[in-house]
GROMACS .gro file of C-alpha atoms in nm:
model
  348
    1MET     CA    1  13.189   3.218  13.880
    2PHE     CA    2  12.962   2.959  13.764
    3ASP     CA    3  12.903   2.594  13.658
    4ALA     CA    4  12.832   2.540  13.344
    5ARG     CA    5  12.488   2.595  13.261
    6SER     CA    6  12.372   2.646  13.683
    7LEU     CA    7  12.042   2.598  13.783
    8LEU     CA    8  11.979   2.865  14.112
    9VAL     CA    9  11.699   2.917  14.353
   10TYR     CA   10  11.581   3.271  14.381
   11CYS     CA   11  11.443   3.362  14.741
   12THR     CA   12  11.416   3.650  14.970
   13ALA     CA   13  11.628   3.721  15.270
   14ASN     CA   14  11.401   3.581  15.489
   15GLN     CA   15  11.387   3.247  15.299
   16ALA     CA   16  11.745   3.239  15.233
   17LEU     CA   17  11.887   2.994  15.547
   18ARG     CA   18  11.619   2.737  15.455
   19CYS     CA   19  11.724   2.784  15.072
   20ALA     CA   20  12.070   2.769  15.096
   21PRO     CA   21  12.127   2.380  15.162
   22ILE     CA   22  11.928   2.298  14.871
   23ALA     CA   23  12.050   2.546  14.645
   24ASP     CA   24  12.465   2.423  14.774
   25ARG     CA   25  12.537   2.154  14.523
   26PRO     CA   26  12.759   2.127  14.185
   27HIS     CA   27  12.570   2.337  13.912
   28GLY     CA   28  12.357   2.474  14.208
   29GLY     CA   29  12.342   2.825  14.319
   30LEU     CA   30  12.128   3.115  14.548
   31VAL     CA   31  12.013   3.450  14.429
   32VAL     CA   32  11.863   3.626  14.708
   33ALA     CA   33  11.659   3.969  14.683
   34PRO     CA   34  11.568   4.209  14.989
   35HIS     CA   35  11.266   4.130  15.201
   36GLN     CA   36  11.016   4.399  15.207
   37GLY     CA   37  11.266   4.639  15.090
   38ASP     CA   38  11.524   4.583  15.336
   39GLU     CA   39  11.839   4.563  15.150
   40HIS     CA   40  12.054   4.605  15.494
   41GLY     CA   41  11.884   4.296  15.598
   42LEU     CA   42  12.012   4.115  15.240
   43LEU     CA   43  12.361   4.223  15.275
   44GLU     CA   44  12.361   4.087  15.657
   45THR     CA   45  12.217   3.777  15.539
   46ALA     CA   46  12.463   3.719  15.245
   47ALA     CA   47  12.736   3.784  15.487
   48TYR     CA   48  12.620   3.550  15.716
   49LEU     CA   49  12.559   3.243  15.434
   50LEU     CA   50  12.970   3.322  15.320
   51GLY     CA   51  13.085   3.318  15.676
   52ARG     CA   52  12.876   3.074  15.984
   53ALA     CA   53  12.706   2.898  15.693
   54ARG     CA   54  13.007   2.804  15.487
   55PHE     CA   55  12.781   2.875  15.162
   56GLY     CA   56  12.983   2.704  14.882
   57ALA     CA   57  12.776   2.742  14.586
   58PRO     CA   58  12.772   3.082  14.362
   59LEU     CA   59  12.552   3.349  14.557
   60LEU     CA   60  12.414   3.661  14.365
   61LEU     CA   61  12.261   3.998  14.514
   62ASP     CA   62  11.941   4.135  14.372
   63ALA     CA   63  11.861   4.468  14.461
   64ALA     CA   64  11.512   4.432  14.279
   65ARG     CA   65  11.468   4.771  14.275
   66TYR     CA   66  11.249   4.713  13.957
   67ALA     CA   67  10.993   4.513  14.161
   68GLY     CA   68  10.689   4.650  14.366
   69PRO     CA   69  10.448   4.986  14.347
   70ASP     CA   70  10.734   5.248  14.397
   71ARG     CA   71  10.969   5.027  14.107
   72MET     CA   72  11.227   5.266  13.996
   73PRO     CA   73  11.287   5.384  13.611
   74ALA     CA   74  11.550   5.255  13.384
   75ARG     CA   75  11.710   5.565  13.392
   76ALA     CA   76  11.745   5.589  13.804
   77PRO     CA   77  12.127   5.603  13.883
   78PHE     CA   78  12.271   5.281  14.034
   79ASN     CA   79  12.389   5.291  14.388
   80PRO     CA   80  12.802   5.310  14.442
   81ARG     CA   81  12.706   5.150  14.778
   82TRP     CA   82  12.529   4.836  14.663
   83LEU     CA   83  12.773   4.762  14.397
   84ARG     CA   84  13.035   4.819  14.611
   85ARG     CA   85  12.938   4.600  14.924
   86GLN     CA   86  12.860   4.334  14.666
   87ARG     CA   87  13.264   4.349  14.587
   88GLU     CA   88  13.331   4.386  14.896
   89LEU     CA   89  13.180   4.024  14.990
   90GLY     CA   90  13.356   3.842  14.732
   91LEU     CA   91  13.008   3.858  14.499
   92PRO     CA   92  12.953   3.901  14.111
   93VAL     CA   93  12.821   4.278  14.099
   94LEU     CA   94  12.498   4.307  13.952
   95THR     CA   95  12.344   4.618  13.917
   96ASP     CA   96  12.078   4.732  14.092
   97SER     CA   97  11.850   4.859  13.773
   98GLY     CA   98  11.538   5.013  13.695
   99TYR     CA   99  11.230   4.877  13.500
  100VAL     CA  100  11.301   4.879  13.115
  101ASP     CA  101  10.927   4.970  12.997
  102ALA     CA  102  10.830   4.890  12.621
  103GLY     CA  103  10.981   5.152  12.393
  104ASP     CA  104  11.198   5.284  12.654
  105GLU     CA  105  11.519   5.238  12.435
  106ALA     CA  106  11.738   5.514  12.610
  107GLY     CA  107  11.617   5.359  12.943
  108LEU     CA  108  11.745   5.029  12.804
  109ALA     CA  109  12.060   5.197  12.680
  110SER     CA  110  12.169   5.376  12.992
  111ILE     CA  111  12.154   5.079  13.180
  112LEU     CA  112  12.405   4.889  12.950
  113HIS     CA  113  12.618   5.206  12.880
  114ARG     CA  114  12.668   5.222  13.294
  115ALA     CA  115  12.730   4.836  13.335
  116MET     CA  116  13.018   4.916  13.076
  117ALA     CA  117  13.207   5.121  13.318
  118ILE     CA  118  13.150   4.847  13.630
  119PRO     CA  119  13.464   4.594  13.580
  120ASP     CA  120  13.298   4.226  13.563
  121ALA     CA  121  12.932   4.375  13.636
  122ILE     CA  122  12.610   4.154  13.546
  123ALA     CA  123  12.364   4.426  13.396
  124VAL     CA  124  11.986   4.309  13.524
  125LEU     CA  125  11.773   4.398  13.272
  126PRO     CA  126  11.385   4.434  13.387
  127LEU     CA  127  11.200   4.418  13.092
  128HIS     CA  128  10.891   4.464  12.949
  129PRO     CA  129  10.800   4.141  12.756
  130ALA     CA  130  10.778   4.327  12.394
  131TRP     CA  131  11.095   4.316  12.419
  132LEU     CA  132  11.135   3.999  12.318
  133ARG     CA  133  10.769   3.939  12.167
  134ASP     CA  134  10.825   4.211  11.916
  135ARG     CA  135  11.043   4.228  11.616
  136LEU     CA  136  11.147   4.570  11.582
  137HIS     CA  137  11.197   4.566  11.998
  138LEU     CA  138  11.406   4.267  11.979
  139THR     CA  139  11.641   4.421  11.703
  140ARG     CA  140  11.710   4.691  11.895
  141LEU     CA  141  11.775   4.528  12.186
  142THR     CA  142  12.000   4.253  12.013
  143GLY     CA  143  12.149   4.573  11.882
  144HIS     CA  144  12.269   4.694  12.250
  145LEU     CA  145  12.329   4.388  12.381
  146ARG     CA  146  12.611   4.339  12.070
  147ASP     CA  147  12.737   4.701  12.157
  148ALA     CA  148  12.790   4.680  12.494
  149ALA     CA  149  12.902   4.302  12.530
  150VAL     CA  150  12.841   4.302  12.875
  151PRO     CA  151  12.657   3.965  13.087
  152VAL     CA  152  12.300   4.035  13.089
  153ALA     CA  153  12.039   3.886  13.373
  154LEU     CA  154  11.694   3.904  13.206
  155VAL     CA  155  11.401   3.989  13.449
  156LEU     CA  156  11.066   3.955  13.233
  157GLU     CA  157  10.758   4.127  13.362
  158ALA     CA  158  10.407   3.938  13.328
  159ARG     CA  159  10.070   3.840  13.507
  160ALA     CA  160  10.195   3.504  13.517
  161ASP     CA  161  10.442   3.295  13.301
  162PRO     CA  162  10.595   3.528  13.032
  163PHE     CA  163  10.712   3.238  12.846
  164ALA     CA  164  10.329   3.162  12.810
  165LEU     CA  165  10.320   3.444  12.594
  166PRO     CA  166  10.355   3.396  12.186
  167GLY     CA  167  10.705   3.519  12.111
  168CYS     CA  168  10.900   3.542  12.472
  169VAL     CA  169  11.051   3.200  12.354
  170PRO     CA  170  11.149   3.270  12.026
  171GLY     CA  171  11.292   3.588  12.152
  172LEU     CA  172  11.494   3.410  12.420
  173LEU     CA  173  11.650   3.187  12.173
  174ALA     CA  174  11.753   3.458  11.948
  175LEU     CA  175  11.940   3.634  12.264
  176LEU     CA  176  12.084   3.329  12.356
  177GLY     CA  177  12.202   3.279  11.996
  178GLY     CA  178  12.402   3.601  12.028
  179ALA     CA  179  12.755   3.668  12.165
  180THR     CA  180  12.649   3.801  12.489
  181PRO     CA  181  12.633   3.562  12.821
  182VAL     CA  182  12.296   3.573  12.960
  183MET     CA  183  12.107   3.450  13.207
  184LEU     CA  184  11.737   3.438  13.395
  185LEU     CA  185  11.638   3.542  13.701
  186ARG     CA  186  11.261   3.510  13.902
  187CYS     CA  187  11.160   3.212  13.625
  188ASP     CA  188  10.978   2.880  13.647
  189LEU     CA  189  11.053   2.533  13.439
  190SER     CA  190  11.120   2.786  13.146
  191SER     CA  191  11.441   2.819  13.324
  192LEU     CA  192  11.517   2.443  13.206
  193GLY     CA  193  11.448   2.542  12.853
  194ALA     CA  194  11.681   2.839  12.874
  195LEU     CA  195  11.976   2.626  12.987
  196CYS     CA  196  11.955   2.370  12.708
  197HIS     CA  197  11.966   2.668  12.474
  198GLY     CA  198  12.293   2.800  12.599
  199ALA     CA  199  12.185   3.043  12.917
  200VAL     CA  200  12.494   3.047  13.157
  201ALA     CA  201  12.227   3.011  13.413
  202ALA     CA  202  11.908   3.050  13.560
  203ALA     CA  203  11.699   3.140  13.860
  204VAL     CA  204  11.416   2.942  13.982
  205GLY     CA  205  11.176   3.152  14.233
  206THR     CA  206  11.061   2.977  14.523
  207VAL     CA  207  10.690   3.147  14.511
  208ALA     CA  208  10.454   3.241  14.208
  209ALA     CA  209  10.581   3.618  14.284
  210LEU     CA  210  10.922   3.525  14.248
  211ARG     CA  211  10.856   3.324  13.948
  212HIS     CA  212  10.801   3.611  13.687
  213LEU     CA  213  10.814   4.025  13.746
  214ALA     CA  214  10.438   4.097  13.833
  215PRO     CA  215  10.319   4.457  13.677
  216ARG     CA  216  10.257   4.674  13.989
  217GLU     CA  217   9.857   4.620  14.036
  218THR     CA  218   9.880   4.267  14.016
  219ASP     CA  219   9.727   4.061  14.308
  220LYS     CA  220  10.049   3.868  14.437
  221ASN     CA  221   9.838   3.657  14.641
  222HIS     CA  222   9.871   3.300  14.496
  223PRO     CA  223   9.797   2.998  14.662
  224PRO     CA  224  10.068   2.746  14.709
  225ALA     CA  225  10.187   2.525  14.404
  226THR     CA  226  10.448   2.298  14.294
  227ILE     CA  227  10.567   2.090  14.041
  228PHE     CA  228  10.425   1.759  13.896
  229LYS     CA  229  10.723   1.623  13.712
  230PRO     CA  230  10.496   1.354  13.454
  231THR     CA  231  10.358   1.709  13.293
  232MET     CA  232  10.641   1.941  13.362
  233SER     CA  233  10.424   2.183  13.545
  234TYR     CA  234  10.301   2.401  13.815
  235ARG     CA  235   9.981   2.256  13.986
  236ARG     CA  236   9.805   2.395  14.338
  237ILE     CA  237   9.794   2.110  14.554
  238SER     CA  238   9.403   2.133  14.542
  239ALA     CA  239   9.427   2.062  14.179
  240ILE     CA  240   9.672   1.728  14.232
  241GLN     CA  241   9.462   1.619  14.477
  242ARG     CA  242   9.173   1.621  14.274
  243ALA     CA  243   9.340   1.455  13.989
  244LYS     CA  244   9.428   1.171  14.204
  245ARG     CA  245   9.105   1.098  14.285
  246THR     CA  246   9.009   1.006  13.892
  247ARG     CA  247   9.330   0.824  13.879
  248PRO     CA  248   9.433   0.683  14.249
  249ASP     CA  249   9.732   0.463  14.050
  250PRO     CA  250  10.015   0.521  14.347
  251ARG     CA  251  10.303   0.495  14.069
  252LEU     CA  252  10.175   0.807  13.959
  253TRP     CA  253  10.162   1.021  14.258
  254SER     CA  254  10.425   0.880  14.470
  255CYS     CA  255  10.749   1.078  14.553
  256ASP     CA  256  11.096   1.011  14.682
  257CYS     CA  257  11.223   1.349  14.693
  258PRO     CA  258  11.335   1.448  15.057
  259ALA     CA  259  11.038   1.659  15.126
  260CYS     CA  260  10.749   1.364  15.039
  261GLY     CA  261  10.978   1.099  15.163
  262GLY     CA  262  10.768   0.851  14.934
  263ARG     CA  263  10.455   0.973  15.036
  264GLU     CA  264  10.200   1.053  14.742
  265LEU     CA  265  10.217   1.466  14.635
  266ASP     CA  266   9.890   1.529  14.754
  267TRP     CA  267   9.999   1.477  15.139
  268MET     CA  268  10.063   1.852  15.147
  269ALA     CA  269   9.684   1.891  15.105
  270ALA     CA  270   9.633   1.787  15.497
  271LEU     CA  271   9.818   2.105  15.584
  272ASP     CA  272   9.647   2.451  15.604
  273GLU     CA  273   9.778   2.707  15.299
  274ARG     CA  274  10.029   2.887  15.480
  275ALA     CA  275  10.217   2.570  15.609
  276ARG     CA  276  10.245   2.433  15.215
  277GLU     CA  277  10.463   2.683  15.077
  278VAL     CA  278  10.766   2.541  15.232
  279PRO     CA  279  10.720   2.166  15.121
  280ALA     CA  280  10.579   2.297  14.789
  281PHE     CA  281  10.905   2.451  14.723
  282GLU     CA  282  11.113   2.191  14.848
  283HIS     CA  283  10.962   1.935  14.648
  284ALA     CA  284  10.961   2.166  14.342
  285ALA     CA  285  11.336   2.224  14.379
  286ALA     CA  286  11.425   1.808  14.386
  287VAL     CA  287  11.238   1.809  14.051
  288LEU     CA  288  11.350   2.080  13.911
  289TYR     CA  289  11.744   1.978  13.980
  290GLU     CA  290  11.619   1.608  13.925
  291LEU     CA  291  11.548   1.729  13.537
  292ARG     CA  292  11.836   1.958  13.499
  293ASP     CA  293  12.050   1.697  13.575
  294GLU     CA  294  11.857   1.423  13.316
  295LEU     CA  295  11.836   1.719  13.040
  296LEU     CA  296  12.205   1.828  13.088
  297GLY     CA  297  12.434   1.595  13.278
  298ALA     CA  298  12.739   1.451  13.177
  299GLY     CA  299  12.805   1.706  12.938
  300LEU     CA  300  12.547   1.667  12.687
  301PRO     CA  301  12.571   1.861  12.380
  302LEU     CA  302  12.337   2.154  12.401
  303PRO     CA  303  12.152   2.060  12.016
  304ARG     CA  304  12.061   1.742  12.206
  305ALA     CA  305  11.965   1.898  12.510
  306ALA     CA  306  11.759   2.120  12.319
  307ARG     CA  307  11.583   1.869  12.110
  308SER     CA  308  11.524   1.640  12.426
  309TRP     CA  309  11.357   1.949  12.637
  310ALA     CA  310  11.121   2.040  12.294
  311ALA     CA  311  11.005   1.632  12.308
  312ARG     CA  312  10.954   1.625  12.693
  313CYS     CA  313  10.752   1.949  12.669
  314ALA     CA  314  10.562   1.773  12.402
  315ASP     CA  315  10.501   1.482  12.603
  316ALA     CA  316  10.445   1.684  12.945
  317ALA     CA  317  10.130   1.848  12.721
  318SER     CA  318   9.998   1.453  12.623
  319ARG     CA  319  10.007   1.394  12.977
  320GLU     CA  320   9.811   1.678  13.104
  321ARG     CA  321   9.516   1.612  12.828
  322GLU     CA  322   9.494   1.274  12.964
  323LEU     CA  323   9.441   1.408  13.318
  324GLY     CA  324   9.176   1.641  13.193
  325TRP     CA  325   9.376   1.951  13.263
  326ALA     CA  326   9.422   2.261  13.047
  327VAL     CA  327   9.751   2.214  12.840
  328THR     CA  328  10.014   2.473  13.033
  329PRO     CA  329  10.089   2.724  12.751
  330MET     CA  330  10.448   2.748  12.860
  331LEU     CA  331  10.457   2.375  12.722
  332ARG     CA  332  10.325   2.468  12.385
  333GLN     CA  333  10.556   2.734  12.334
  334TRP     CA  334  10.858   2.537  12.408
  335GLN     CA  335  10.764   2.219  12.173
  336ASP     CA  336  10.731   2.462  11.902
  337THR     CA  337  11.079   2.539  11.935
  338GLY     CA  338  11.333   2.370  11.678
  339PRO     CA  339  11.484   2.380  11.317
  340ASN     CA  340  11.201   2.608  11.148
  341PRO     CA  341  11.213   2.967  11.253
  342VAL     CA  342  10.927   3.064  11.385
  343ASP     CA  343  10.778   3.419  11.262
  344MET     CA  344  10.782   3.721  11.553
  345PRO     CA  345  10.466   3.933  11.559
  346MET     CA  346  10.494   4.326  11.529
  347ALA     CA  347  10.308   4.427  11.877
  348SER     CA  348  10.023   4.602  11.836
   0.00000   0.00000   0.00000
C-alpha cells in the first residue's frame, strides 16, 4: 500500500488538486478530508484524482467525524456507505471513527473490535493525549492494539503540537515498538521523528488546524507559518522577517525550493496574510521531503535514522537559541529520545 516510511500530505478536498503534484512522488502520498463536512464532495475529488488527474501515489480519505464542535464519540457506528465507497474507489479503507476521550476504554475497544471485522481496514484512532502521556492509559492502549492486531492511524488532540507535551513522544515510541502497524495523521515535523522510529507513514497538514486535532473550543484561526529548515520548526512569516533583520546573512535565509526560487524566505511577508498560505505550505513541503530523504534515504537502518533525528533536533534547538527564539518544545522532547528509558508520569 505504501512505500517504506511514507511522508504524506494531509489536506481538505478544496486543497487537494493543488497538493496532489507535491505529494505524487516516491515515498509520498495524500490524505484528504472533507471540506466543511462535505463527504460527497470529498468522494468526487478522490474519483477525479484517481481518474483524470492520474494521481499515482497512495491516496487515503479521512472522514474526520472526530473533529469540530459536533464531533462524534468513539462508540458512534461506522457508516457502511463510507467504508464501501472507499473500497469501490480501490483505496485503503479508513474507519470513520469518533473521538476517544481520556478514560473512554470502552470506546477505544469498540473502534478496534469493529475494525477487526472489516477486511484490510485501518482503524482511525482520534485520541486524547492522555492515551500516550499517562502510564495506565498507554498500558491499556497497547494491550487493545495487541489483541486487535489491526493497523491504526493515530490522530492526537492538543491546542497546538501534541508532541510538545511531556510524555507524548515516549508514548508514541512505545506504540511503534510493538507489532501493530502505526501511521500518524494530522501531524507536523514530528512526522519525521515517527518515520525514523518505524511508523509506516505519517501525514503533515497543510495549515496549523490540520497539523493536530484541536479541542472543540479552540480558535482555529492561525497566521500562516512555514518551516525554517535550520531550526526544524514552523515559524510565522513575520517572525522570520524580524529574525532576518538581526542576522541578514543571505546564506541563512535564501531558499532554492520551487516556491521560493532562490529568494530569501521573508519574501512572503510582502503578500497579504491569506495569500501567504499556499507558498508557506509549498515551501514547508519541499523542506519536509528534503529532510525525509536526508534522514531515511537509501534504506538507512532505523536505529541510525533515529539517532540522526535526535541529533538534528538538538542542533535545531541550539540554532533557535542563537537566533533569540524560544526553543520549540517538540525539539526538546525528541532530542531526549535515546537508549535511556523515560519515566512516564501518571495523569493527574
